[in-house]
Amino acid sequence: MTNKFKPDPVIHADVNMEFKQDEYVPLKKEVYIKKETALDAMAGDGGYQEAYLGDHLRFKMKRDKKRFWAGDNISDYLHEGDVEKLIDEATEAFELVLDRLLIDRENDPNSKGTARRLAKMYFNEIMAGRYDPAPDATAFPNDSSDRYEGMLVVRSELRSMCSHHHQPVSGVAYIGIIAANKLIGLSKYTRIAQWCARRGTLQEELCNDIAREIEKATGAKDLGVYIQATHGCCENRGIMAHSSLTQTTVLKGAFKDDMGTKKEFMDNIKLQQEFAPR
Ligand SMILES: [Zn+2]
């Protein structure tokens, strides 16, 4: 290929370099993972930091073997002010994407602030669940003699994004539990579900994620999560199916093993759907 992609020197100058023996040495990305000592020097206190905070954090997570897929929460790695810095860096990167798409972001009034709008939208809205810590879900005791022992089903509206195409996913999750020794506020179920959804997800994974986080917050071992959602990647592109609907179910404990419990959960979902059709 003669017309090779040439990295923009302003954007990429320092990314593939390491600071070694008082000078910058070009470095292939893969090498970062193998060279523990260079990474330590970069991540250490007062040591050299990559030109981009995003690179610094990526290398740190790789070194820690911390998974940072589109659906993973990485809030443990962020400090105050980091998101603002990452938005600045993502703005720069989105500017490059717009340039490569041959959109005149300098003169088209509608495209002028688009790079920053995209960066802010990703961090603060559609992927906020990756960067925000888990919502605070204070638990209340449910262990007295007149404790609630029935089923609780909460309907939670969801907005998510598919990690394959970054297209919107829109739907409803029905979260059912049989209360254990603690209860959380009703709105917390939806907050937890939305925190899981505000990432790049697959609906199957999202269903699992919500079940796991609800189990963590409530201690309930008997639970079910049912999601029905429409996917922008099926509606706006590809098969262009406008009324397609995807349903996923995760069942645990009695919801899985006891037919009566499973039926009660499914019946409750039907009642909720009659009450509030989506
Ligand atoms: Zn998709």
mmCIF file with all atom_site columns, C-alpha atoms in Angstrom, residues 29-237:
data_model
loop_
_atom_site.group_PDB
_atom_site.id
_atom_site.type_symbol
_atom_site.label_atom_id
_atom_site.label_alt_id
_atom_site.label_comp_id
_atom_site.label_asym_id
_atom_site.label_entity_id
_atom_site.label_seq_id
_atom_site.pdbx_PDB_ins_code
_atom_site.Cartn_x
_atom_site.Cartn_y
_atom_site.Cartn_z
_atom_site.occupancy
_atom_site.B_iso_or_equiv
_atom_site.pdbx_formal_charge
_atom_site.auth_seq_id
_atom_site.auth_comp_id
_atom_site.auth_asym_id
_atom_site.auth_atom_id
_atom_site.pdbx_PDB_model_num
ATOM 1   C CA . LYS A 1 29  ? 2.385   -0.393  22.007 1.00 0.00 ? 29  LYS A CA 1
ATOM 2   C CA . GLU A 1 30  ? 2.671   -4.121  22.832 1.00 0.00 ? 30  GLU A CA 1
ATOM 3   C CA . VAL A 1 31  ? 6.032   -3.561  24.488 1.00 0.00 ? 31  VAL A CA 1
ATOM 4   C CA . TYR A 1 32  ? 4.395   -1.494  27.203 1.00 0.00 ? 32  TYR A CA 1
ATOM 5   C CA . ILE A 1 33  ? 2.721   -4.602  28.541 1.00 0.00 ? 33  ILE A CA 1
ATOM 6   C CA . LYS A 1 34  ? 5.909   -6.626  28.737 1.00 0.00 ? 34  LYS A CA 1
ATOM 7   C CA . LYS A 1 35  ? 8.284   -4.036  30.220 1.00 0.00 ? 35  LYS A CA 1
ATOM 8   C CA . GLU A 1 36  ? 7.309   -3.962  33.859 1.00 0.00 ? 36  GLU A CA 1
ATOM 9   C CA . THR A 1 37  ? 10.156  -1.680  34.911 1.00 0.00 ? 37  THR A CA 1
ATOM 10  C CA . ALA A 1 38  ? 9.366   1.022   32.364 1.00 0.00 ? 38  ALA A CA 1
ATOM 11  C CA . LEU A 1 39  ? 5.722   0.898   33.400 1.00 0.00 ? 39  LEU A CA 1
ATOM 12  C CA . ASP A 1 40  ? 6.587   1.169   37.059 1.00 0.00 ? 40  ASP A CA 1
ATOM 13  C CA . ALA A 1 41  ? 8.670   4.246   36.359 1.00 0.00 ? 41  ALA A CA 1
ATOM 14  C CA . MET A 1 42  ? 5.801   5.784   34.424 1.00 0.00 ? 42  MET A CA 1
ATOM 15  C CA . ALA A 1 43  ? 3.137   5.057   36.985 1.00 0.00 ? 43  ALA A CA 1
ATOM 16  C CA . GLY A 1 44  ? 5.235   5.780   40.080 1.00 0.00 ? 44  GLY A CA 1
ATOM 17  C CA . ASP A 1 45  ? 4.999   8.904   42.189 1.00 0.00 ? 45  ASP A CA 1
ATOM 18  C CA . GLY A 1 46  ? 6.719   11.818  40.495 1.00 0.00 ? 46  GLY A CA 1
ATOM 19  C CA . GLY A 1 47  ? 7.778   9.555   37.651 1.00 0.00 ? 47  GLY A CA 1
ATOM 20  C CA . TYR A 1 48  ? 7.147   10.161  33.983 1.00 0.00 ? 48  TYR A CA 1
ATOM 21  C CA . GLN A 1 49  ? 3.516   10.148  33.010 1.00 0.00 ? 49  GLN A CA 1
ATOM 22  C CA . GLU A 1 50  ? 2.246   9.545   29.501 1.00 0.00 ? 50  GLU A CA 1
ATOM 23  C CA . ALA A 1 51  ? 1.269   12.622  27.558 1.00 0.00 ? 51  ALA A CA 1
ATOM 24  C CA . TYR A 1 52  ? -2.320  11.394  27.739 1.00 0.00 ? 52  TYR A CA 1
ATOM 25  C CA . LEU A 1 53  ? -4.050  10.477  30.976 1.00 0.00 ? 53  LEU A CA 1
ATOM 26  C CA . GLY A 1 54  ? -6.108  7.957   28.982 1.00 0.00 ? 54  GLY A CA 1
ATOM 27  C CA . ASP A 1 55  ? -2.907  6.120   27.980 1.00 0.00 ? 55  ASP A CA 1
ATOM 28  C CA . HIS A 1 56  ? -1.552  6.226   31.501 1.00 0.00 ? 56  HIS A CA 1
ATOM 29  C CA . LEU A 1 57  ? -4.759  4.649   32.812 1.00 0.00 ? 57  LEU A CA 1
ATOM 30  C CA . ARG A 1 58  ? -4.893  2.040   30.044 1.00 0.00 ? 58  ARG A CA 1
ATOM 31  C CA . PHE A 1 59  ? -1.343  0.902   30.729 1.00 0.00 ? 59  PHE A CA 1
ATOM 32  C CA . LYS A 1 60  ? -1.975  0.862   34.450 1.00 0.00 ? 60  LYS A CA 1
ATOM 33  C CA . MET A 1 61  ? -5.060  -1.350  34.023 1.00 0.00 ? 61  MET A CA 1
ATOM 34  C CA . LYS A 1 62  ? -3.184  -3.688  31.687 1.00 0.00 ? 62  LYS A CA 1
ATOM 35  C CA . ARG A 1 63  ? -0.377  -3.998  34.197 1.00 0.00 ? 63  ARG A CA 1
ATOM 36  C CA . ASP A 1 64  ? -2.899  -4.739  36.963 1.00 0.00 ? 64  ASP A CA 1
ATOM 37  C CA . LYS A 1 65  ? -4.662  -7.226  34.655 1.00 0.00 ? 65  LYS A CA 1
ATOM 38  C CA . LYS A 1 66  ? -7.823  -5.205  35.236 1.00 0.00 ? 66  LYS A CA 1
ATOM 39  C CA . ARG A 1 67  ? -10.373 -5.834  32.477 1.00 0.00 ? 67  ARG A CA 1
ATOM 40  C CA . PHE A 1 68  ? -11.649 -2.627  30.880 1.00 0.00 ? 68  PHE A CA 1
ATOM 41  C CA . TRP A 1 69  ? -14.126 -3.797  28.271 1.00 0.00 ? 69  TRP A CA 1
ATOM 42  C CA . ALA A 1 70  ? -16.979 -1.513  27.194 1.00 0.00 ? 70  ALA A CA 1
ATOM 43  C CA . GLY A 1 71  ? -19.287 -2.981  29.832 1.00 0.00 ? 71  GLY A CA 1
ATOM 44  C CA . ASP A 1 72  ? -16.799 -2.841  32.726 1.00 0.00 ? 72  ASP A CA 1
ATOM 45  C CA . ASN A 1 73  ? -16.781 -0.257  35.490 1.00 0.00 ? 73  ASN A CA 1
ATOM 46  C CA . ILE A 1 74  ? -13.371 1.388   35.953 1.00 0.00 ? 74  ILE A CA 1
ATOM 47  C CA . SER A 1 75  ? -14.252 3.954   38.623 1.00 0.00 ? 75  SER A CA 1
ATOM 48  C CA . ASP A 1 76  ? -11.587 2.544   40.987 1.00 0.00 ? 76  ASP A CA 1
ATOM 49  C CA . TYR A 1 77  ? -8.942  3.924   38.639 1.00 0.00 ? 77  TYR A CA 1
ATOM 50  C CA . LEU A 1 78  ? -10.276 7.475   38.461 1.00 0.00 ? 78  LEU A CA 1
ATOM 51  C CA . HIS A 1 79  ? -9.555  10.396  40.735 1.00 0.00 ? 79  HIS A CA 1
ATOM 52  C CA . GLU A 1 80  ? -11.244 13.756  41.067 1.00 0.00 ? 80  GLU A CA 1
ATOM 53  C CA . GLY A 1 81  ? -10.804 15.839  37.923 1.00 0.00 ? 81  GLY A CA 1
ATOM 54  C CA . ASP A 1 82  ? -9.776  12.867  35.766 1.00 0.00 ? 82  ASP A CA 1
ATOM 55  C CA . VAL A 1 83  ? -13.043 12.720  33.818 1.00 0.00 ? 83  VAL A CA 1
ATOM 56  C CA . GLU A 1 84  ? -12.679 16.388  32.789 1.00 0.00 ? 84  GLU A CA 1
ATOM 57  C CA . LYS A 1 85  ? -9.146  15.659  31.550 1.00 0.00 ? 85  LYS A CA 1
ATOM 58  C CA . LEU A 1 86  ? -10.339 12.515  29.730 1.00 0.00 ? 86  LEU A CA 1
ATOM 59  C CA . ILE A 1 87  ? -13.129 14.537  28.075 1.00 0.00 ? 87  ILE A CA 1
ATOM 60  C CA . ASP A 1 88  ? -10.483 16.986  26.766 1.00 0.00 ? 88  ASP A CA 1
ATOM 61  C CA . GLU A 1 89  ? -8.449  14.091  25.375 1.00 0.00 ? 89  GLU A CA 1
ATOM 62  C CA . ALA A 1 90  ? -11.487 12.384  23.824 1.00 0.00 ? 90  ALA A CA 1
ATOM 63  C CA . THR A 1 91  ? -12.490 15.715  22.239 1.00 0.00 ? 91  THR A CA 1
ATOM 64  C CA . GLU A 1 92  ? -9.120  15.801  20.485 1.00 0.00 ? 92  GLU A CA 1
ATOM 65  C CA . ALA A 1 93  ? -9.625  12.223  19.289 1.00 0.00 ? 93  ALA A CA 1
ATOM 66  C CA . PHE A 1 94  ? -13.190 12.892  18.047 1.00 0.00 ? 94  PHE A CA 1
ATOM 67  C CA . GLU A 1 95  ? -11.869 15.920  16.134 1.00 0.00 ? 95  GLU A CA 1
ATOM 68  C CA . LEU A 1 96  ? -9.563  13.540  14.314 1.00 0.00 ? 96  LEU A CA 1
ATOM 69  C CA . VAL A 1 97  ? -12.464 11.168  13.569 1.00 0.00 ? 97  VAL A CA 1
ATOM 70  C CA . LEU A 1 98  ? -14.508 14.054  12.099 1.00 0.00 ? 98  LEU A CA 1
ATOM 71  C CA . ASP A 1 99  ? -11.487 15.103  10.034 1.00 0.00 ? 99  ASP A CA 1
ATOM 72  C CA . ARG A 1 100 ? -11.094 11.573  8.733  1.00 0.00 ? 100 ARG A CA 1
ATOM 73  C CA . LEU A 1 101 ? -14.816 11.492  7.888  1.00 0.00 ? 101 LEU A CA 1
ATOM 74  C CA . LEU A 1 102 ? -14.138 14.645  5.821  1.00 0.00 ? 102 LEU A CA 1
ATOM 75  C CA . ILE A 1 103 ? -16.554 16.795  7.778  1.00 0.00 ? 103 ILE A CA 1
ATOM 76  C CA . ASP A 1 104 ? -15.594 20.465  7.859  1.00 0.00 ? 104 ASP A CA 1
ATOM 77  C CA . ARG A 1 105 ? -15.791 20.957  11.612 1.00 0.00 ? 105 ARG A CA 1
ATOM 78  C CA . GLU A 1 106 ? -14.127 24.381  11.288 1.00 0.00 ? 106 GLU A CA 1
ATOM 79  C CA . ASN A 1 107 ? -16.791 25.968  9.055  1.00 0.00 ? 107 ASN A CA 1
ATOM 80  C CA . ASP A 1 108 ? -19.947 23.851  9.362  1.00 0.00 ? 108 ASP A CA 1
ATOM 81  C CA . PRO A 1 109 ? -21.752 25.583  12.250 1.00 0.00 ? 109 PRO A CA 1
ATOM 82  C CA . ASN A 1 110 ? -23.510 22.350  13.223 1.00 0.00 ? 110 ASN A CA 1
ATOM 83  C CA . SER A 1 111 ? -20.253 20.425  13.446 1.00 0.00 ? 111 SER A CA 1
ATOM 84  C CA . LYS A 1 112 ? -18.180 23.040  15.249 1.00 0.00 ? 112 LYS A CA 1
ATOM 85  C CA . GLY A 1 113 ? -18.653 21.796  18.795 1.00 0.00 ? 113 GLY A CA 1
ATOM 86  C CA . THR A 1 114 ? -19.528 18.229  17.880 1.00 0.00 ? 114 THR A CA 1
ATOM 87  C CA . ALA A 1 115 ? -16.246 16.630  19.003 1.00 0.00 ? 115 ALA A CA 1
ATOM 88  C CA . ARG A 1 116 ? -16.620 18.035  22.514 1.00 0.00 ? 116 ARG A CA 1
ATOM 89  C CA . ARG A 1 117 ? -20.355 17.256  22.613 1.00 0.00 ? 117 ARG A CA 1
ATOM 90  C CA . LEU A 1 118 ? -19.572 13.638  21.735 1.00 0.00 ? 118 LEU A CA 1
ATOM 91  C CA . ALA A 1 119 ? -16.807 13.391  24.342 1.00 0.00 ? 119 ALA A CA 1
ATOM 92  C CA . LYS A 1 120 ? -19.038 14.830  27.078 1.00 0.00 ? 120 LYS A CA 1
ATOM 93  C CA . MET A 1 121 ? -21.973 12.642  26.057 1.00 0.00 ? 121 MET A CA 1
ATOM 94  C CA . TYR A 1 122 ? -19.890 9.474   26.251 1.00 0.00 ? 122 TYR A CA 1
ATOM 95  C CA . PHE A 1 123 ? -18.379 10.216  29.662 1.00 0.00 ? 123 PHE A CA 1
ATOM 96  C CA . ASN A 1 124 ? -21.309 11.948  31.358 1.00 0.00 ? 124 ASN A CA 1
ATOM 97  C CA . GLU A 1 125 ? -24.279 10.162  29.819 1.00 0.00 ? 125 GLU A CA 1
ATOM 98  C CA . ILE A 1 126 ? -24.250 7.114   27.576 1.00 0.00 ? 126 ILE A CA 1
ATOM 99  C CA . MET A 1 127 ? -21.200 5.498   29.211 1.00 0.00 ? 127 MET A CA 1
ATOM 100 C CA . ALA A 1 128 ? -21.409 7.121   32.647 1.00 0.00 ? 128 ALA A CA 1
ATOM 101 C CA . GLY A 1 129 ? -21.861 3.704   34.295 1.00 0.00 ? 129 GLY A CA 1
ATOM 102 C CA . ARG A 1 130 ? -18.260 2.855   33.408 1.00 0.00 ? 130 ARG A CA 1
ATOM 103 C CA . TYR A 1 131 ? -16.811 5.858   35.213 1.00 0.00 ? 131 TYR A CA 1
ATOM 104 C CA . ASP A 1 132 ? -19.219 6.419   38.142 1.00 0.00 ? 132 ASP A CA 1
ATOM 105 C CA . PRO A 1 133 ? -18.934 4.294   41.287 1.00 0.00 ? 133 PRO A CA 1
ATOM 106 C CA . ALA A 1 134 ? -21.863 2.042   42.200 1.00 0.00 ? 134 ALA A CA 1
ATOM 107 C CA . PRO A 1 135 ? -24.936 3.966   43.399 1.00 0.00 ? 135 PRO A CA 1
ATOM 108 C CA . ASP A 1 136 ? -25.226 4.169   47.135 1.00 0.00 ? 136 ASP A CA 1
ATOM 109 C CA . ALA A 1 137 ? -27.922 1.644   48.117 1.00 0.00 ? 137 ALA A CA 1
ATOM 110 C CA . THR A 1 138 ? -28.422 1.784   51.850 1.00 0.00 ? 138 THR A CA 1
ATOM 111 C CA . ALA A 1 139 ? -29.871 -1.493  53.098 1.00 0.00 ? 139 ALA A CA 1
ATOM 112 C CA . PHE A 1 140 ? -32.580 -1.674  55.763 1.00 0.00 ? 140 PHE A CA 1
ATOM 113 C CA . PRO A 1 141 ? -32.971 -4.736  57.994 1.00 0.00 ? 141 PRO A CA 1
ATOM 114 C CA . ASN A 1 142 ? -35.708 -7.210  57.098 1.00 0.00 ? 142 ASN A CA 1
ATOM 115 C CA . ASP A 1 143 ? -35.186 -9.734  59.866 1.00 0.00 ? 143 ASP A CA 1
ATOM 116 C CA . SER A 1 144 ? -37.976 -9.173  62.400 1.00 0.00 ? 144 SER A CA 1
ATOM 117 C CA . SER A 1 145 ? -40.763 -11.675 63.035 1.00 0.00 ? 145 SER A CA 1
ATOM 118 C CA . ASP A 1 146 ? -43.079 -9.836  60.645 1.00 0.00 ? 146 ASP A CA 1
ATOM 119 C CA . ARG A 1 147 ? -40.437 -9.544  57.927 1.00 0.00 ? 147 ARG A CA 1
ATOM 120 C CA . TYR A 1 148 ? -41.570 -9.261  54.310 1.00 0.00 ? 148 TYR A CA 1
ATOM 121 C CA . GLU A 1 149 ? -41.318 -12.671 52.697 1.00 0.00 ? 149 GLU A CA 1
ATOM 122 C CA . GLY A 1 150 ? -43.143 -12.130 49.429 1.00 0.00 ? 150 GLY A CA 1
ATOM 123 C CA . MET A 1 151 ? -41.935 -11.407 45.948 1.00 0.00 ? 151 MET A CA 1
ATOM 124 C CA . LEU A 1 152 ? -40.989 -7.880  44.944 1.00 0.00 ? 152 LEU A CA 1
ATOM 125 C CA . VAL A 1 153 ? -40.981 -6.910  41.264 1.00 0.00 ? 153 VAL A CA 1
ATOM 126 C CA . VAL A 1 154 ? -39.652 -3.543  40.135 1.00 0.00 ? 154 VAL A CA 1
ATOM 127 C CA . ARG A 1 155 ? -39.956 -2.175  36.639 1.00 0.00 ? 155 ARG A CA 1
ATOM 128 C CA . SER A 1 156 ? -36.911 -0.138  35.570 1.00 0.00 ? 156 SER A CA 1
ATOM 129 C CA . GLU A 1 157 ? -36.639 1.891   32.401 1.00 0.00 ? 157 GLU A CA 1
ATOM 130 C CA . LEU A 1 158 ? -33.325 1.393   30.667 1.00 0.00 ? 158 LEU A CA 1
ATOM 131 C CA . ARG A 1 159 ? -31.211 3.280   28.170 1.00 0.00 ? 159 ARG A CA 1
ATOM 132 C CA . SER A 1 160 ? -28.090 1.565   26.994 1.00 0.00 ? 160 SER A CA 1
ATOM 133 C CA . MET A 1 161 ? -25.802 1.289   24.003 1.00 0.00 ? 161 MET A CA 1
ATOM 134 C CA . CYS A 1 162 ? -24.641 -1.776  22.105 1.00 0.00 ? 162 CYS A CA 1
ATOM 135 C CA . SER A 1 163 ? -20.899 -2.179  22.270 1.00 0.00 ? 163 SER A CA 1
ATOM 136 C CA . HIS A 1 164 ? -20.726 -3.501  18.689 1.00 0.00 ? 164 HIS A CA 1
ATOM 137 C CA . HIS A 1 165 ? -22.137 -0.464  16.891 1.00 0.00 ? 165 HIS A CA 1
ATOM 138 C CA . HIS A 1 166 ? -22.584 2.168   19.634 1.00 0.00 ? 166 HIS A CA 1
ATOM 139 C CA . GLN A 1 167 ? -26.256 2.326   18.737 1.00 0.00 ? 167 GLN A CA 1
ATOM 140 C CA . PRO A 1 168 ? -28.944 3.022   21.347 1.00 0.00 ? 168 PRO A CA 1
ATOM 141 C CA . VAL A 1 169 ? -30.664 0.231   23.237 1.00 0.00 ? 169 VAL A CA 1
ATOM 142 C CA . SER A 1 170 ? -33.949 1.211   24.809 1.00 0.00 ? 170 SER A CA 1
ATOM 143 C CA . GLY A 1 171 ? -36.130 -0.905  27.011 1.00 0.00 ? 171 GLY A CA 1
ATOM 144 C CA . VAL A 1 172 ? -37.393 -2.053  30.369 1.00 0.00 ? 172 VAL A CA 1
ATOM 145 C CA . ALA A 1 173 ? -35.975 -4.390  32.988 1.00 0.00 ? 173 ALA A CA 1
ATOM 146 C CA . TYR A 1 174 ? -38.222 -6.256  35.425 1.00 0.00 ? 174 TYR A CA 1
ATOM 147 C CA . ILE A 1 175 ? -36.272 -7.119  38.539 1.00 0.00 ? 175 ILE A CA 1
ATOM 148 C CA . GLY A 1 176 ? -37.816 -9.665  40.891 1.00 0.00 ? 176 GLY A CA 1
ATOM 149 C CA . ILE A 1 177 ? -36.508 -10.809 44.260 1.00 0.00 ? 177 ILE A CA 1
ATOM 150 C CA . ILE A 1 178 ? -37.665 -12.676 47.288 1.00 0.00 ? 178 ILE A CA 1
ATOM 151 C CA . ALA A 1 179 ? -36.349 -10.454 50.028 1.00 0.00 ? 179 ALA A CA 1
ATOM 152 C CA . ALA A 1 180 ? -33.500 -11.762 52.172 1.00 0.00 ? 180 ALA A CA 1
ATOM 153 C CA . ASN A 1 181 ? -32.458 -10.190 55.478 1.00 0.00 ? 181 ASN A CA 1
ATOM 154 C CA . LYS A 1 182 ? -32.159 -6.701  54.065 1.00 0.00 ? 182 LYS A CA 1
ATOM 155 C CA . LEU A 1 183 ? -34.150 -4.425  51.790 1.00 0.00 ? 183 LEU A CA 1
ATOM 156 C CA . ILE A 1 184 ? -33.063 -1.481  49.671 1.00 0.00 ? 184 ILE A CA 1
ATOM 157 C CA . GLY A 1 185 ? -35.130 1.539   48.655 1.00 0.00 ? 185 GLY A CA 1
ATOM 158 C CA . LEU A 1 186 ? -37.347 0.920   45.628 1.00 0.00 ? 186 LEU A CA 1
ATOM 159 C CA . SER A 1 187 ? -35.651 3.563   43.478 1.00 0.00 ? 187 SER A CA 1
ATOM 160 C CA . LYS A 1 188 ? -32.296 1.886   44.113 1.00 0.00 ? 188 LYS A CA 1
ATOM 161 C CA . TYR A 1 189 ? -33.227 -1.089  41.917 1.00 0.00 ? 189 TYR A CA 1
ATOM 162 C CA . THR A 1 190 ? -33.610 1.250   38.974 1.00 0.00 ? 190 THR A CA 1
ATOM 163 C CA . ARG A 1 191 ? -30.486 3.220   39.882 1.00 0.00 ? 191 ARG A CA 1
ATOM 164 C CA . ILE A 1 192 ? -28.455 0.005   39.939 1.00 0.00 ? 192 ILE A CA 1
ATOM 165 C CA . ALA A 1 193 ? -30.002 -1.207  36.662 1.00 0.00 ? 193 ALA A CA 1
ATOM 166 C CA . GLN A 1 194 ? -29.282 2.123   34.965 1.00 0.00 ? 194 GLN A CA 1
ATOM 167 C CA . TRP A 1 195 ? -25.741 2.196   36.325 1.00 0.00 ? 195 TRP A CA 1
ATOM 168 C CA . CYS A 1 196 ? -25.197 -1.219  34.667 1.00 0.00 ? 196 CYS A CA 1
ATOM 169 C CA . ALA A 1 197 ? -26.921 -0.098  31.457 1.00 0.00 ? 197 ALA A CA 1
ATOM 170 C CA . ARG A 1 198 ? -25.018 3.178   30.972 1.00 0.00 ? 198 ARG A CA 1
ATOM 171 C CA . ARG A 1 199 ? -22.115 1.388   29.319 1.00 0.00 ? 199 ARG A CA 1
ATOM 172 C CA . GLY A 1 200 ? -21.394 -0.406  26.086 1.00 0.00 ? 200 GLY A CA 1
ATOM 173 C CA . THR A 1 201 ? -23.358 -3.608  26.563 1.00 0.00 ? 201 THR A CA 1
ATOM 174 C CA . LEU A 1 202 ? -24.863 -6.704  25.054 1.00 0.00 ? 202 LEU A CA 1
ATOM 175 C CA . GLN A 1 203 ? -28.377 -7.324  26.355 1.00 0.00 ? 203 GLN A CA 1
ATOM 176 C CA . GLU A 1 204 ? -27.423 -10.829 27.501 1.00 0.00 ? 204 GLU A CA 1
ATOM 177 C CA . GLU A 1 205 ? -24.491 -9.444  29.527 1.00 0.00 ? 205 GLU A CA 1
ATOM 178 C CA . LEU A 1 206 ? -26.541 -6.561  30.845 1.00 0.00 ? 206 LEU A CA 1
ATOM 179 C CA . CYS A 1 207 ? -29.138 -8.993  32.208 1.00 0.00 ? 207 CYS A CA 1
ATOM 180 C CA . ASN A 1 208 ? -26.363 -10.894 34.043 1.00 0.00 ? 208 ASN A CA 1
ATOM 181 C CA . ASP A 1 209 ? -24.762 -7.672  35.307 1.00 0.00 ? 209 ASP A CA 1
ATOM 182 C CA . ILE A 1 210 ? -28.022 -6.374  36.789 1.00 0.00 ? 210 ILE A CA 1
ATOM 183 C CA . ALA A 1 211 ? -28.710 -9.734  38.469 1.00 0.00 ? 211 ALA A CA 1
ATOM 184 C CA . ARG A 1 212 ? -25.219 -9.796  39.988 1.00 0.00 ? 212 ARG A CA 1
ATOM 185 C CA . GLU A 1 213 ? -25.386 -6.208  41.282 1.00 0.00 ? 213 GLU A CA 1
ATOM 186 C CA . ILE A 1 214 ? -28.893 -6.640  42.727 1.00 0.00 ? 214 ILE A CA 1
ATOM 187 C CA . GLU A 1 215 ? -27.712 -9.800  44.485 1.00 0.00 ? 215 GLU A CA 1
ATOM 188 C CA . LYS A 1 216 ? -24.731 -7.842  45.870 1.00 0.00 ? 216 LYS A CA 1
ATOM 189 C CA . ALA A 1 217 ? -26.900 -4.955  47.100 1.00 0.00 ? 217 ALA A CA 1
ATOM 190 C CA . THR A 1 218 ? -29.758 -6.999  48.593 1.00 0.00 ? 218 THR A CA 1
ATOM 191 C CA . GLY A 1 219 ? -28.137 -10.291 49.578 1.00 0.00 ? 219 GLY A CA 1
ATOM 192 C CA . ALA A 1 220 ? -31.096 -12.046 47.901 1.00 0.00 ? 220 ALA A CA 1
ATOM 193 C CA . LYS A 1 221 ? -30.244 -15.418 46.399 1.00 0.00 ? 221 LYS A CA 1
ATOM 194 C CA . ASP A 1 222 ? -33.682 -15.878 44.801 1.00 0.00 ? 222 ASP A CA 1
ATOM 195 C CA . LEU A 1 223 ? -33.997 -13.400 41.994 1.00 0.00 ? 223 LEU A CA 1
ATOM 196 C CA . GLY A 1 224 ? -34.885 -12.877 38.376 1.00 0.00 ? 224 GLY A CA 1
ATOM 197 C CA . VAL A 1 225 ? -34.163 -10.206 35.793 1.00 0.00 ? 225 VAL A CA 1
ATOM 198 C CA . TYR A 1 226 ? -36.153 -9.936  32.581 1.00 0.00 ? 226 TYR A CA 1
ATOM 199 C CA . ILE A 1 227 ? -35.269 -7.316  29.972 1.00 0.00 ? 227 ILE A CA 1
ATOM 200 C CA . GLN A 1 228 ? -37.079 -6.402  26.803 1.00 0.00 ? 228 GLN A CA 1
ATOM 201 C CA . ALA A 1 229 ? -35.467 -3.833  24.575 1.00 0.00 ? 229 ALA A CA 1
ATOM 202 C CA . THR A 1 230 ? -35.225 -2.456  21.088 1.00 0.00 ? 230 THR A CA 1
ATOM 203 C CA . HIS A 1 231 ? -31.817 -2.098  19.482 1.00 0.00 ? 231 HIS A CA 1
ATOM 204 C CA . GLY A 1 232 ? -30.753 0.763   17.261 1.00 0.00 ? 232 GLY A CA 1
ATOM 205 C CA . CYS A 1 233 ? -28.331 -1.528  15.483 1.00 0.00 ? 233 CYS A CA 1
ATOM 206 C CA . CYS A 1 234 ? -31.291 -3.586  14.200 1.00 0.00 ? 234 CYS A CA 1
ATOM 207 C CA . GLU A 1 235 ? -33.536 -0.566  13.563 1.00 0.00 ? 235 GLU A CA 1
ATOM 208 C CA . ASN A 1 236 ? -31.231 2.043   12.037 1.00 0.00 ? 236 ASN A CA 1
ATOM 209 C CA . ARG A 1 237 ? -28.853 -0.140  10.106 1.00 0.00 ? 237 ARG A CA 1
#
